[in-house]
């Protein structure tokens, strides 16, 4: 048959075509799956690399001049960039209320800046298949995003949350395998944060130690001078007074020199008392013997203690009348020492012909405020913290000229604190200084009460 | 960063200056750009901003740094610069055009939401009135009509309208869709006056500037030809008379219902071969359409663009990361050979966001290949886009998916 051969060929060609089509599609499908598997593997590998990248970036940030607080925002940026999520936040647990968490850094909107979680989970995630139970509801409410990944570190109270709007494309559904990512990121943050804080504390401690060392060196120099001057006088005058001395002293000379020796001895005793006082304050709080005393009487007694010095320096000490007489529960000896140190300083640094004011008023919340105000040389506000540290004399020459080794204010501060109060200074150069000692309400009552 | 006219890497002087910055604070990111650009007084600016930046904050920072200069551009799923690249959302890329004689004129429409085709037509008419024959026209538009559910402003409708409005005036139309991120969450546009949603801008370059493009691909066919037997807009219901989703699921060996439906855009595309279907394989012959989502209820898949029709013969295409990287290497070599020269002003790379490693799973970022491979004498900036537009296969420009379009602007001799 002339036509059968071409027809058979056509059928064969059609079968052959169908075969190739089928093979093409099968091979194509396999290729497609292989390609997808390969892409999936690369995406997974990329996710794993994210933690490594985070660690690298975090330590790079840690080496930069950032504060511990600034680290959080920068690290969150790195986390979001690498995890490709729609929002993220770092949270901190309330130290007093363990169920309460506050957002401290965020990228993207924060819907609920503070949340309560009865039992904060260490790791948590939501997907389209998650049941919206209370915990999931609370956690998804933080960023206002339905799909979240959460990690919480119980020992430090820090938590990290990432969120996505959808579960498609780059934002694939979260899964248990993401625990490595979120916990890795959180632990890197905590590690860097603690490291940065430790660095800051170390730097502060080093600076404090250096300041203390400098202060002690200054103190030793001052102490040497303070000891040497009266000792030289004592030795010199006593040598002159010794039997067989080459000096022929009159009775009047002997009396005068004996007076100098006594003054020198008293000065040395005062110096040693000051050192012992401060030393005892540094070791432990002093044991107080408190009793109720009229506040106004404390002022009067203190004023009488510095009356001699005030007279010598031609400085008036004015006690302002109290609006409401109160009694205070203090150790009279120790508290007078506080006011005496302040008043003594005020008199020393106030020019002749001026006055120093001494007063007591009722403070906020029922406490009492003792105020010593002078019109002296004053000091810069930034020098005040240093003035309250031991062995510090802001103007060495002036301090030495007027005596003292820089312990008066630290002792006063320590004793005020031992009474449950505090000492604060307000000052400006050329305008004088106001020192305030506060006592808490429980140490103050109306004077007429028994 | 390089001066267009300098042989050494510098931006000491020039007509176009570029900067790339990345920081959560847009002011700092912009200052990083300025550090690369040097002192400049631009006549106009192009700005591409990572989607995590508040557009108002970026606009304010640009105004503070550059004064009342008109700014065009908008959101980008990422930015690619000589100094770095990224798609975390904190990037900013700036192009400062200093020479007013080279700066383009802008035409703007804010009507994409109402009717993308009509908006395109409006743009086309305005461009035709401004543009010289063969003019370079950069089209940038907000890609996202709605984020949830995802719905796009179809580039094919805009471009179709553009050609109608321009009465097929010969211009070199290139550009891309603007996105805030790879999840197609949102998009916005700097339209010269402010920030606009559902807007498109056409920047018409003067006759002294010419543009040429190189298209980088990355897909290969993995099926025999199939006929689209039922389609409505971007919704493909049937291939060869079978539910389209069923056909693709059989190929993948995976059920694509539920949330996985949207992952299809990570896996496969539909490709239409232009010209002789039985000619040897040529990646440049294919127009690919990404799959926006799978719809198990209807057995259909939604494409990024609605420009396929019933009776069209298509193939299922697999993204091939190796092919993508090879394509970029070849494309860059081609650009260096053909397009780069002393008259080159700017190379702008419009790169499909899906090609980024985070989404494609490519072991090497193709952006790295281009930023390191392109001749360093050419000022270069790129952005990750939703769709790319370029002249295709000697035909008028059309939107493309899964491509990288490298457009080189040159002084016309």
mmCIF file of C-alpha atoms in Angstrom, chain B residues 80-85 332 366-374 380:
data_model
loop_
_atom_site.group_PDB
_atom_site.id
_atom_site.type_symbol
_atom_site.label_atom_id
_atom_site.label_comp_id
_atom_site.label_asym_id
_atom_site.label_seq_id
_atom_site.Cartn_x
_atom_site.Cartn_y
_atom_site.Cartn_z
ATOM 1 C CA UNK B 80 23.167 48.529 45.194
ATOM 2 C CA UNK B 81 26.111 50.908 45.151
ATOM 3 C CA UNK B 82 29.809 50.745 44.481
ATOM 4 C CA UNK B 83 30.444 51.157 48.210
ATOM 5 C CA UNK B 84 28.009 48.493 49.323
ATOM 6 C CA UNK B 85 24.604 47.018 48.845
ATOM 7 C CA UNK B 332 28.361 42.992 32.407
ATOM 8 C CA UNK B 366 24.404 38.704 41.706
ATOM 9 C CA UNK B 367 24.585 42.358 42.812
ATOM 10 C CA UNK B 368 28.175 41.674 43.839
ATOM 11 C CA UNK B 369 28.950 40.355 40.373
ATOM 12 C CA UNK B 370 27.724 43.513 38.728
ATOM 13 C CA UNK B 371 29.155 46.055 41.155
ATOM 14 C CA UNK B 372 32.571 44.457 40.948
ATOM 15 C CA UNK B 373 32.398 43.518 37.285
ATOM 16 C CA UNK B 374 31.187 46.754 35.772
ATOM 17 C CA UNK B 380 26.948 53.049 39.075
#
